[in-house]
Amino acid sequence: MDHDATKGRPVTAAELFDGLGIEYERAFVRLPAQLAAIEWLTARLGAGAKVLDVGSGTGRPVADLLTRAGCEVTGIDVSGEMVALARAQVPGARFEQCDVRAFEAPEGHFDAVCAFFPLMMMSRAEAAASLRRMAGWLAPGGFLVTATVPADVEDVEIVWMERTVRVSSFSVEEYLRLQREECGLEVLHHALSVFAPEDDRAAPEDHLFTYARRPSLTEAPRA
């Protein structure tokens, strides 16, 4: 994607990440809270666990680390450029160009779903619906591990890595409420942190990471 062709107008998620390509990995691959989340998750998954990586990007670090841990990984991303990079860099996983809003999977199909920052360039209603869909794809006892930039905003225009984008997000309290009340998940852990990307074009960001679990068939969700 020619950056000049999109300059000055908000870009779609596909245009944004087609244009960034490997630059995104260089800026965000060493995100400590994300690496900790993957380590936490792989410690709880057995060999051959089925994991969906929503917004899989270049495949690094998430799909790569999950594959190395013996998981059967499916990655989805709206960006064709990202999917091509991921297929080349992580041949042990399967990647598909697809929006999470259109992706189809059987109820309870995955042992875990990772969703690191894939929901922000959609409306809050669409993001909430996507969280509910991801929760439904979890097997009983399965884990949803997510990250977002928490903020009480809807359809706000910002400049991020020199691109104009429109974003929506939730406050910390609302994001947790969605997982607990609308998705029926038990939130096991949540933490706020600040990350400074390794790219001068991206300012430091507040991040919220959450680890949640779908109760087994004999359990009721706990707050």
Coordinates of N, CA and C in Angstrom, one line a residue:
M1 N 0.8 -1.2 0.0 CA 0.0 0.0 0.0 C 0.9 1.2 0.0
D2 N 0.7 2.2 -1.0 CA 1.4 3.4 -1.1 C 0.9 4.3 0.0
H3 N 1.8 4.7 0.9 CA 1.5 5.6 2.0 C 1.0 6.9 1.5
D4 N 1.5 7.4 0.4 CA 1.1 8.7 -0.1 C -0.3 8.7 -0.6
A5 N -0.8 7.5 -1.1 CA -2.1 7.4 -1.6 C -3.2 7.5 -0.5
T6 N -2.8 7.2 0.7 CA -3.8 7.3 1.8 C -3.5 8.5 2.8
K7 N -2.5 9.3 2.5 CA -2.1 10.3 3.4 C -3.3 11.3 3.5
G8 N -3.6 11.7 4.8 CA -4.6 12.7 5.0 C -6.0 12.2 5.2
R9 N -6.3 10.9 4.9 CA -7.6 10.3 5.1 C -7.5 9.1 6.0
P10 N -8.5 8.8 6.8 CA -8.4 7.6 7.6 C -8.3 6.4 6.8
V11 N -7.4 5.5 7.2 CA -7.2 4.2 6.5 C -8.0 3.1 7.2
T12 N -8.3 2.1 6.4 CA -8.9 0.9 7.0 C -7.8 0.1 7.7
A13 N -8.3 -0.9 8.5 CA -7.3 -1.7 9.2 C -6.4 -2.5 8.2
A14 N -7.1 -3.0 7.1 CA -6.3 -3.7 6.0 C -5.3 -2.8 5.4
E15 N -5.7 -1.5 5.1 CA -4.7 -0.6 4.5 C -3.6 -0.2 5.4
L16 N -3.9 0.0 6.7 CA -2.9 0.3 7.7 C -1.8 -0.7 7.8
F17 N -2.2 -2.0 8.0 CA -1.3 -3.0 8.2 C -0.6 -3.6 6.9
D18 N -1.3 -3.4 5.8 CA -0.6 -3.7 4.5 C 0.5 -2.7 4.3
G19 N 0.3 -1.4 4.7 CA 1.3 -0.4 4.6 C 2.5 -0.6 5.6
L20 N 2.2 -1.0 6.8 CA 3.2 -1.1 7.8 C 4.1 -2.4 7.6
G21 N 3.4 -3.5 7.3 CA 4.2 -4.7 7.1 C 5.1 -5.0 8.3
I22 N 6.3 -5.3 7.9 CA 7.3 -5.8 8.9 C 7.7 -4.6 9.9
E23 N 7.4 -3.4 9.6 CA 7.6 -2.3 10.5 C 6.9 -2.5 11.8
Y24 N 5.7 -3.0 11.7 CA 4.9 -3.2 12.9 C 5.6 -4.2 13.9
E25 N 6.1 -5.3 13.3 CA 6.8 -6.3 14.1 C 8.0 -5.6 14.8
R26 N 8.8 -4.8 14.1 CA 10.0 -4.2 14.6 C 9.6 -3.3 15.8
A27 N 8.5 -2.6 15.7 CA 8.1 -1.7 16.8 C 7.5 -2.4 18.0
F28 N 6.8 -3.5 17.8 CA 6.0 -4.1 18.9 C 6.4 -5.5 19.3
V29 N 7.4 -6.2 18.6 CA 7.7 -7.6 18.9 C 8.3 -7.8 20.3
R30 N 8.9 -6.8 20.9 CA 9.4 -6.9 22.3 C 8.5 -6.3 23.3
L31 N 7.3 -6.7 23.3 CA 6.3 -6.1 24.2 C 6.2 -7.0 25.5
P32 N 6.8 -6.6 26.6 CA 7.0 -7.6 27.7 C 5.7 -8.2 28.2
A33 N 4.6 -7.4 28.3 CA 3.4 -7.9 28.8 C 2.8 -8.9 27.9
Q34 N 3.0 -8.8 26.6 CA 2.5 -9.8 25.6 C 3.3 -11.1 25.8
L35 N 4.6 -11.0 25.9 CA 5.4 -12.1 26.1 C 5.1 -12.9 27.3
A36 N 4.8 -12.1 28.4 CA 4.4 -12.7 29.7 C 3.0 -13.5 29.5
A37 N 2.1 -12.9 28.7 CA 0.8 -13.5 28.5 C 0.9 -14.8 27.7
I38 N 1.8 -14.8 26.7 CA 2.0 -16.1 26.0 C 2.6 -17.1 26.9
E39 N 3.6 -16.7 27.7 CA 4.2 -17.7 28.6 C 3.2 -18.3 29.6
W40 N 2.3 -17.4 30.1 CA 1.3 -17.8 31.0 C 0.4 -18.8 30.3
L41 N 0.0 -18.5 29.1 CA -0.9 -19.4 28.4 C -0.3 -20.7 28.0
T42 N 0.9 -20.7 27.5 CA 1.5 -22.0 27.1 C 1.8 -22.9 28.2
A43 N 1.9 -22.3 29.4 CA 2.1 -23.2 30.6 C 0.9 -23.9 31.0
R44 N -0.3 -23.5 30.4 CA -1.6 -24.2 30.8 C -2.2 -25.0 29.6
L45 N -1.5 -25.0 28.5 CA -2.0 -25.8 27.4 C -1.1 -27.0 27.1
G46 N -1.8 -28.1 26.8 CA -1.1 -29.3 26.5 C -0.6 -29.3 25.0
A47 N 0.2 -30.3 24.7 CA 0.7 -30.4 23.3 C -0.5 -30.7 22.4
G48 N -0.5 -30.0 21.2 CA -1.6 -30.2 20.3 C -2.8 -29.3 20.6
A49 N -2.7 -28.5 21.6 CA -3.9 -27.6 21.9 C -4.2 -26.7 20.7
K50 N -5.5 -26.5 20.4 CA -5.9 -25.7 19.2 C -6.0 -24.2 19.7
V51 N -5.3 -23.3 19.1 CA -5.2 -21.9 19.5 C -5.5 -21.1 18.2
L52 N -6.4 -20.1 18.4 CA -6.7 -19.1 17.4 C -6.0 -17.8 17.8
D53 N -5.3 -17.2 16.8 CA -4.6 -16.0 17.0 C -5.3 -14.9 16.2
V54 N -6.1 -14.1 16.8 CA -6.9 -13.1 16.1 C -6.1 -11.8 15.9
G55 N -5.9 -11.4 14.7 CA -5.0 -10.3 14.4 C -3.6 -10.7 14.5
S56 N -3.3 -11.8 13.7 CA -2.0 -12.5 13.9 C -0.8 -11.7 13.3
G57 N -1.0 -10.7 12.6 CA 0.1 -9.9 12.1 C 1.1 -10.7 11.4
T58 N 2.4 -10.4 11.7 CA 3.5 -11.1 11.0 C 3.8 -12.5 11.5
G59 N 3.0 -12.9 12.5 CA 3.2 -14.2 13.1 C 4.2 -14.2 14.3
R60 N 4.9 -13.1 14.4 CA 5.8 -13.0 15.5 C 5.4 -11.8 16.5
P61 N 5.4 -12.1 17.8 CA 5.9 -13.3 18.4 C 4.8 -14.3 18.7
V62 N 3.5 -14.0 18.6 CA 2.5 -14.9 19.2 C 2.4 -16.2 18.5
A63 N 2.1 -16.3 17.3 CA 2.0 -17.6 16.6 C 3.3 -18.4 16.6
D64 N 4.4 -17.7 16.5 CA 5.7 -18.4 16.5 C 5.9 -19.1 17.9
L65 N 5.7 -18.3 19.0 CA 5.9 -18.9 20.3 C 4.9 -20.0 20.6
L66 N 3.7 -19.9 20.2 CA 2.7 -20.9 20.4 C 3.0 -22.2 19.6
T67 N 3.4 -22.0 18.4 CA 3.8 -23.2 17.6 C 5.0 -23.9 18.2
R68 N 6.0 -23.1 18.6 CA 7.2 -23.7 19.3 C 6.8 -24.5 20.5
A69 N 5.7 -24.1 21.2 CA 5.3 -24.8 22.4 C 4.4 -26.0 22.1
G70 N 4.2 -26.3 20.8 CA 3.5 -27.5 20.4 C 2.1 -27.3 20.2
C71 N 1.6 -26.1 20.1 CA 0.2 -25.8 19.8 C -0.1 -25.9 18.3
E72 N -1.4 -26.2 18.0 CA -1.9 -26.2 16.6 C -2.5 -24.8 16.4
V73 N -1.8 -24.0 15.7 CA -2.2 -22.5 15.6 C -2.8 -22.2 14.3
T74 N -4.0 -21.5 14.4 CA -4.6 -20.8 13.3 C -4.6 -19.3 13.5
G75 N -4.0 -18.6 12.6 CA -4.0 -17.1 12.7 C -4.9 -16.5 11.6
I76 N -5.6 -15.4 12.0 CA -6.4 -14.7 11.0 C -6.0 -13.2 11.1
D77 N -6.0 -12.5 10.0 CA -5.7 -11.1 9.9 C -6.4 -10.5 8.7
V78 N -6.8 -9.3 8.8 CA -7.4 -8.6 7.6 C -6.4 -8.2 6.6
S79 N -5.1 -8.2 6.9 CA -4.1 -7.7 6.0 C -3.5 -8.8 5.2
G80 N -3.6 -8.7 3.9 CA -2.9 -9.7 3.0 C -1.4 -9.7 3.2
E81 N -0.8 -8.5 3.4 CA 0.6 -8.4 3.5 C 1.0 -9.1 4.8
M82 N 0.3 -8.9 5.9 CA 0.6 -9.6 7.2 C 0.5 -11.1 7.0
V83 N -0.5 -11.6 6.4 CA -0.7 -13.0 6.2 C 0.5 -13.6 5.4
A84 N 0.9 -12.9 4.4 CA 2.0 -13.4 3.6 C 3.3 -13.5 4.4
L85 N 3.6 -12.4 5.2 CA 4.7 -12.4 6.1 C 4.6 -13.6 7.1
A86 N 3.5 -13.7 7.7 CA 3.3 -14.8 8.8 C 3.5 -16.2 8.2
R87 N 3.0 -16.4 7.0 CA 3.2 -17.7 6.4 C 4.6 -18.0 6.1
A88 N 5.4 -17.0 5.7 CA 6.8 -17.2 5.5 C 7.6 -17.4 6.8
Q89 N 7.2 -16.6 7.8 CA 8.0 -16.6 9.1 C 7.6 -17.8 10.0
V90 N 6.4 -18.2 10.0 CA 5.9 -19.3 10.9 C 5.2 -20.4 10.1
P91 N 6.0 -21.2 9.3 CA 5.4 -22.2 8.5 C 4.7 -23.3 9.2
G92 N 4.9 -23.4 10.5 CA 4.2 -24.4 11.3 C 2.8 -24.1 11.7
A93 N 2.4 -22.9 11.4 CA 1.0 -22.5 11.7 C 0.3 -22.3 10.4
R94 N -1.1 -22.2 10.5 CA -1.9 -21.9 9.4 C -2.5 -20.5 9.5
F95 N -2.4 -19.7 8.4 CA -2.8 -18.3 8.4 C -3.9 -18.1 7.3
E96 N -4.9 -17.3 7.7 CA -6.0 -17.0 6.7 C -6.2 -15.5 6.8
Q97 N -6.4 -14.9 5.6 CA -6.8 -13.5 5.5 C -8.3 -13.4 5.7
C98 N -8.7 -12.9 6.9 CA -10.1 -12.9 7.3 C -10.3 -11.9 8.4
D99 N -11.4 -11.3 8.4 CA -11.8 -10.4 9.5 C -12.5 -11.3 10.6
V100 N -12.2 -11.0 11.9 CA -12.8 -11.7 13.0 C -14.3 -11.7 12.9
R101 N -14.9 -10.6 12.4 CA -16.3 -10.5 12.3 C -16.9 -11.4 11.2
A102 N -16.1 -12.0 10.3 CA -16.6 -12.9 9.3 C -16.1 -14.3 9.5
F103 N -15.1 -14.5 10.4 CA -14.5 -15.8 10.6 C -15.6 -16.8 11.2
E104 N -15.6 -18.0 10.8 CA -16.5 -19.0 11.3 C -15.7 -20.2 11.9
A105 N -16.2 -20.6 13.1 CA -15.6 -21.7 13.8 C -16.7 -22.4 14.6
P106 N -16.6 -23.7 14.8 CA -17.6 -24.4 15.6 C -17.6 -23.9 17.0
E107 N -18.7 -24.0 17.7 CA -18.8 -23.7 19.1 C -17.8 -24.6 19.9
G108 N -17.0 -24.0 20.7 CA -16.1 -24.8 21.6 C -14.9 -25.4 20.9
H109 N -14.5 -24.9 19.7 CA -13.5 -25.6 18.9 C -12.1 -25.4 19.4
F110 N -11.8 -24.2 20.0 CA -10.4 -23.9 20.4 C -10.2 -24.0 21.9
D111 N -9.0 -24.4 22.2 CA -8.6 -24.5 23.6 C -8.2 -23.1 24.1
A112 N -7.8 -22.2 23.2 CA -7.5 -20.9 23.6 C -7.6 -19.9 22.4
V113 N -7.9 -18.7 22.7 CA -8.0 -17.6 21.7 C -7.1 -16.5 22.2
C114 N -6.2 -16.0 21.3 CA -5.4 -14.8 21.6 C -5.9 -13.7 20.8
A115 N -6.1 -12.5 21.4 CA -6.6 -11.3 20.6 C -5.9 -10.1 21.2
F116 N -4.7 -9.9 20.6 CA -3.9 -8.7 21.0 C -4.1 -7.5 20.1
F117 N -4.9 -6.6 20.5 CA -5.2 -5.3 19.9 C -5.9 -5.4 18.5
P118 N -6.8 -6.4 18.2 CA -7.4 -6.5 16.9 C -8.7 -5.8 16.8
L119 N -9.3 -5.2 17.9 CA -10.7 -4.8 17.9 C -10.8 -3.2 17.8
M120 N -9.7 -2.5 17.8 CA -9.8 -1.1 18.0 C -10.3 -0.3 16.8
M121 N -10.2 -0.9 15.6 CA -10.6 -0.1 14.4 C -11.9 -0.6 13.9
M122 N -12.8 -0.9 14.9 CA -14.2 -1.2 14.6 C -15.1 -0.5 15.6
S123 N -16.4 -0.4 15.4 CA -17.2 0.2 16.4 C -17.2 -0.6 17.7
R124 N -17.6 0.1 18.8 CA -17.7 -0.6 20.1 C -18.7 -1.8 20.0
A125 N -19.8 -1.6 19.3 CA -20.8 -2.7 19.2 C -20.2 -3.9 18.5
E126 N -19.4 -3.6 17.4 CA -18.7 -4.7 16.7 C -17.7 -5.4 17.5
A127 N -16.9 -4.6 18.3 CA -15.9 -5.1 19.2 C -16.5 -6.0 20.3
A128 N -17.6 -5.6 20.9 CA -18.3 -6.4 21.9 C -18.8 -7.7 21.3
A129 N -19.4 -7.6 20.1 CA -19.9 -8.8 19.4 C -18.7 -9.7 19.1
S130 N -17.6 -9.2 18.7 CA -16.4 -10.0 18.4 C -15.9 -10.7 19.7
L131 N -15.9 -10.0 20.8 CA -15.5 -10.7 22.0 C -16.5 -11.8 22.4
R132 N -17.8 -11.6 22.2 CA -18.7 -12.7 22.5 C -18.5 -13.9 21.5
R133 N -18.2 -13.6 20.3 CA -18.0 -14.7 19.3 C -16.7 -15.5 19.7
M134 N -15.6 -14.8 20.1 CA -14.4 -15.5 20.5 C -14.7 -16.3 21.7
A135 N -15.4 -15.8 22.7 CA -15.7 -16.6 23.9 C -16.5 -17.9 23.5
G136 N -17.4 -17.8 22.5 CA -18.1 -19.0 22.1 C -17.3 -20.0 21.4
W137 N -16.2 -19.6 20.8 CA -15.3 -20.5 20.1 C -14.4 -21.3 21.1
L138 N -14.4 -20.9 22.4 CA -13.6 -21.6 23.4 C -14.3 -22.9 23.9
A139 N -13.5 -23.9 24.0 CA -13.9 -25.1 24.7 C -14.2 -24.8 26.1
P140 N -15.0 -25.5 26.8 CA -15.2 -25.4 28.3 C -13.8 -25.5 28.9
G141 N -13.5 -24.5 29.8 CA -12.2 -24.5 30.4 C -11.1 -23.8 29.6
G142 N -11.5 -23.4 28.4 CA -10.5 -22.7 27.5 C -10.2 -21.3 27.9
F143 N -9.2 -20.7 27.3 CA -8.7 -19.4 27.8 C -8.8 -18.4 26.6
L144 N -9.2 -17.2 27.0 CA -9.2 -16.0 26.1 C -8.1 -15.0 26.7
V145 N -7.1 -14.7 26.0 CA -6.0 -13.8 26.4 C -6.0 -12.6 25.5
T146 N -6.2 -11.4 26.0 CA -6.4 -10.3 25.2 C -5.6 -9.1 25.6
A147 N -5.5 -8.1 24.7 CA -4.9 -6.8 25.0 C -5.6 -5.8 24.3
T148 N -5.7 -4.6 24.9 CA -6.3 -3.4 24.2 C -5.7 -2.2 24.8
V149 N -5.9 -1.1 24.1 CA -5.6 0.3 24.7 C -6.8 0.8 25.3
P150 N -6.9 0.8 26.6 CA -8.2 1.2 27.2 C -8.5 2.7 27.1
A151 N -9.7 3.0 26.7 CA -10.1 4.4 26.7 C -11.6 4.4 26.4
D152 N -12.3 5.4 26.9 CA -13.8 5.5 26.7 C -14.0 6.4 25.5
V153 N -13.8 5.8 24.3 CA -13.9 6.6 23.1 C -14.6 5.7 22.0
E154 N -15.3 6.5 21.1 CA -15.9 5.8 20.0 C -15.7 6.6 18.7
D155 N -15.1 6.0 17.7 CA -14.9 6.5 16.4 C -14.2 7.9 16.4
V156 N -13.0 7.8 17.1 CA -12.2 9.0 17.3 C -11.1 9.0 16.2
E157 N -10.8 10.1 15.6 CA -9.7 10.1 14.6 C -8.4 10.5 15.3
I158 N -7.4 9.6 15.1 CA -6.0 9.9 15.6 C -5.0 9.6 14.5
V159 N -3.8 10.1 14.8 CA -2.6 9.7 13.9 C -1.8 8.7 14.7
W160 N -1.5 7.6 14.0 CA -0.7 6.5 14.7 C 0.3 6.0 13.6
M161 N 1.5 6.0 14.0 CA 2.6 5.7 13.1 C 2.5 6.3 11.7
E162 N 2.2 7.6 11.8 CA 2.1 8.5 10.6 C 0.9 8.2 9.8
R163 N -0.1 7.4 10.2 CA -1.3 7.1 9.5 C -2.5 7.7 10.2
T164 N -3.4 8.2 9.5 CA -4.7 8.6 10.1 C -5.6 7.5 10.2
V165 N -6.1 7.2 11.5 CA -7.0 6.1 11.7 C -8.2 6.5 12.6
R166 N -9.3 5.8 12.5 CA -10.4 6.0 13.4 C -10.5 4.8 14.3
V167 N -10.6 5.1 15.6 CA -10.5 4.1 16.6 C -11.7 4.2 17.6
S168 N -12.0 3.1 18.2 CA -12.9 3.0 19.3 C -12.3 2.1 20.4
S169 N -12.7 2.3 21.7 CA -12.2 1.4 22.7 C -13.2 1.5 23.9
F170 N -12.8 0.8 25.0 CA -13.6 0.7 26.2 C -12.7 1.2 27.4
S171 N -13.4 1.7 28.4 CA -12.7 1.9 29.7 C -12.3 0.5 30.3
V172 N -11.4 0.5 31.2 CA -11.0 -0.7 31.9 C -12.2 -1.4 32.4
E173 N -13.0 -0.7 33.1 CA -14.2 -1.3 33.8 C -15.2 -1.9 32.8
E174 N -15.4 -1.2 31.7 CA -16.4 -1.7 30.7 C -15.8 -3.0 30.0
Y175 N -14.5 -2.9 29.7 CA -13.9 -4.1 29.0 C -14.0 -5.3 29.9
L176 N -13.7 -5.2 31.2 CA -13.8 -6.3 32.1 C -15.3 -6.8 32.2
R177 N -16.2 -5.8 32.3 CA -17.6 -6.2 32.4 C -18.1 -7.0 31.2
L178 N -17.7 -6.5 30.0 CA -18.0 -7.3 28.8 C -17.6 -8.7 28.9
Q179 N -16.4 -9.0 29.3 CA -15.9 -10.3 29.4 C -16.7 -11.2 30.4
R180 N -16.9 -10.5 31.6 CA -17.6 -11.3 32.6 C -19.1 -11.4 32.4
E181 N -19.8 -10.4 32.0 CA -21.2 -10.4 32.0 C -21.8 -10.8 30.6
E182 N -21.2 -10.3 29.5 CA -21.7 -10.6 28.2 C -21.1 -11.9 27.6
C183 N -19.8 -12.1 28.0 CA -19.1 -13.3 27.4 C -19.2 -14.5 28.4
G184 N -19.6 -14.3 29.6 CA -19.7 -15.4 30.6 C -18.4 -16.0 31.0
L185 N -17.3 -15.1 31.0 CA -16.0 -15.6 31.3 C -15.6 -15.3 32.7
E186 N -14.7 -16.0 33.2 CA -14.0 -15.7 34.5 C -12.7 -15.0 34.2
V187 N -12.6 -13.7 34.6 CA -11.4 -13.0 34.4 C -10.4 -13.3 35.5
L188 N -9.3 -14.0 35.1 CA -8.4 -14.5 36.1 C -7.3 -13.5 36.4
H189 N -7.1 -12.6 35.5 CA -6.0 -11.6 35.7 C -6.2 -10.4 34.8
H190 N -6.0 -9.2 35.3 CA -5.9 -8.0 34.4 C -4.9 -7.1 34.9
A191 N -4.2 -6.4 34.0 CA -3.1 -5.5 34.5 C -2.9 -4.4 33.4
L192 N -2.7 -3.2 33.9 CA -2.3 -2.1 33.1 C -0.8 -1.9 33.1
S193 N -0.3 -1.5 31.9 CA 1.1 -1.2 31.8 C 1.2 -0.1 30.7
V194 N 2.4 0.5 30.6 CA 2.7 1.5 29.6 C 3.9 0.9 28.8
F195 N 3.7 1.0 27.4 CA 4.7 0.5 26.5 C 5.2 1.6 25.6
A196 N 6.5 1.7 25.4 CA 7.1 2.6 24.4 C 7.6 1.8 23.2
P197 N 6.9 1.9 22.1 CA 7.3 1.1 20.9 C 8.7 1.5 20.4
E198 N 9.3 0.6 19.8 CA 10.7 0.9 19.3 C 10.6 1.5 17.9
D199 N 9.8 2.6 17.8 CA 9.7 3.4 16.6 C 9.3 4.8 17.0
D200 N 10.0 5.8 16.6 CA 9.8 7.2 17.0 C 8.4 7.7 16.6
R201 N 7.8 7.0 15.6 CA 6.5 7.5 15.1 C 5.3 7.0 15.9
A202 N 5.6 6.2 16.9 CA 4.5 5.7 17.8 C 4.8 6.1 19.2
A203 N 3.9 6.8 19.8 CA 4.0 7.3 21.2 C 3.8 6.2 22.2
P204 N 4.3 6.4 23.4 CA 4.0 5.4 24.4 C 2.5 5.2 24.6
E205 N 2.1 3.9 24.9 CA 0.7 3.6 24.9 C 0.4 2.9 26.3
D206 N -0.9 3.2 26.8 CA -1.4 2.4 27.9 C -1.9 1.1 27.4
H207 N -1.6 0.0 28.0 CA -2.1 -1.3 27.6 C -2.8 -2.0 28.7
L208 N -3.9 -2.6 28.4 CA -4.6 -3.5 29.3 C -4.6 -4.9 28.8
F209 N -4.0 -5.8 29.6 CA -3.9 -7.2 29.3 C -4.9 -8.0 30.2
T210 N -5.6 -8.9 29.6 CA -6.5 -9.7 30.4 C -6.3 -11.2 30.1
Y211 N -6.4 -12.0 31.1 CA -6.5 -13.5 31.0 C -7.8 -13.9 31.5
A212 N -8.6 -14.6 30.7 CA -9.9 -15.1 31.1 C -10.1 -16.5 30.7
R213 N -11.1 -17.1 31.3 CA -11.4 -18.6 31.1 C -12.9 -18.8 31.0
R214 N -13.2 -19.7 30.1 CA -14.6 -20.1 29.9 C -14.8 -21.2 31.0
P215 N -15.8 -21.1 31.8 CA -16.1 -22.1 32.8 C -16.4 -23.4 32.2
S216 N -16.0 -24.5 32.9 CA -16.4 -25.8 32.4 C -17.9 -26.0 32.5
L217 N -18.5 -27.1 32.0 CA -19.9 -27.2 31.9 C -20.6 -27.3 33.3
T218 N -19.8 -27.7 34.3 CA -20.3 -27.8 35.6 C -20.1 -26.6 36.5
E219 N -19.5 -25.5 35.9 CA -19.1 -24.4 36.7 C -20.0 -23.2 36.3
A220 N -20.2 -22.3 37.2 CA -20.7 -21.0 36.9 C -19.6 -20.0 36.9
P221 N -19.7 -18.9 36.0 CA -18.6 -18.0 35.9 C -18.5 -17.2 37.2
R222 N -17.2 -16.8 37.6 CA -17.0 -16.0 38.8 C -16.4 -14.7 38.3
A223 N -16.7 -13.6 39.1 CA -16.2 -12.3 38.8 C -14.7 -12.2 39.0

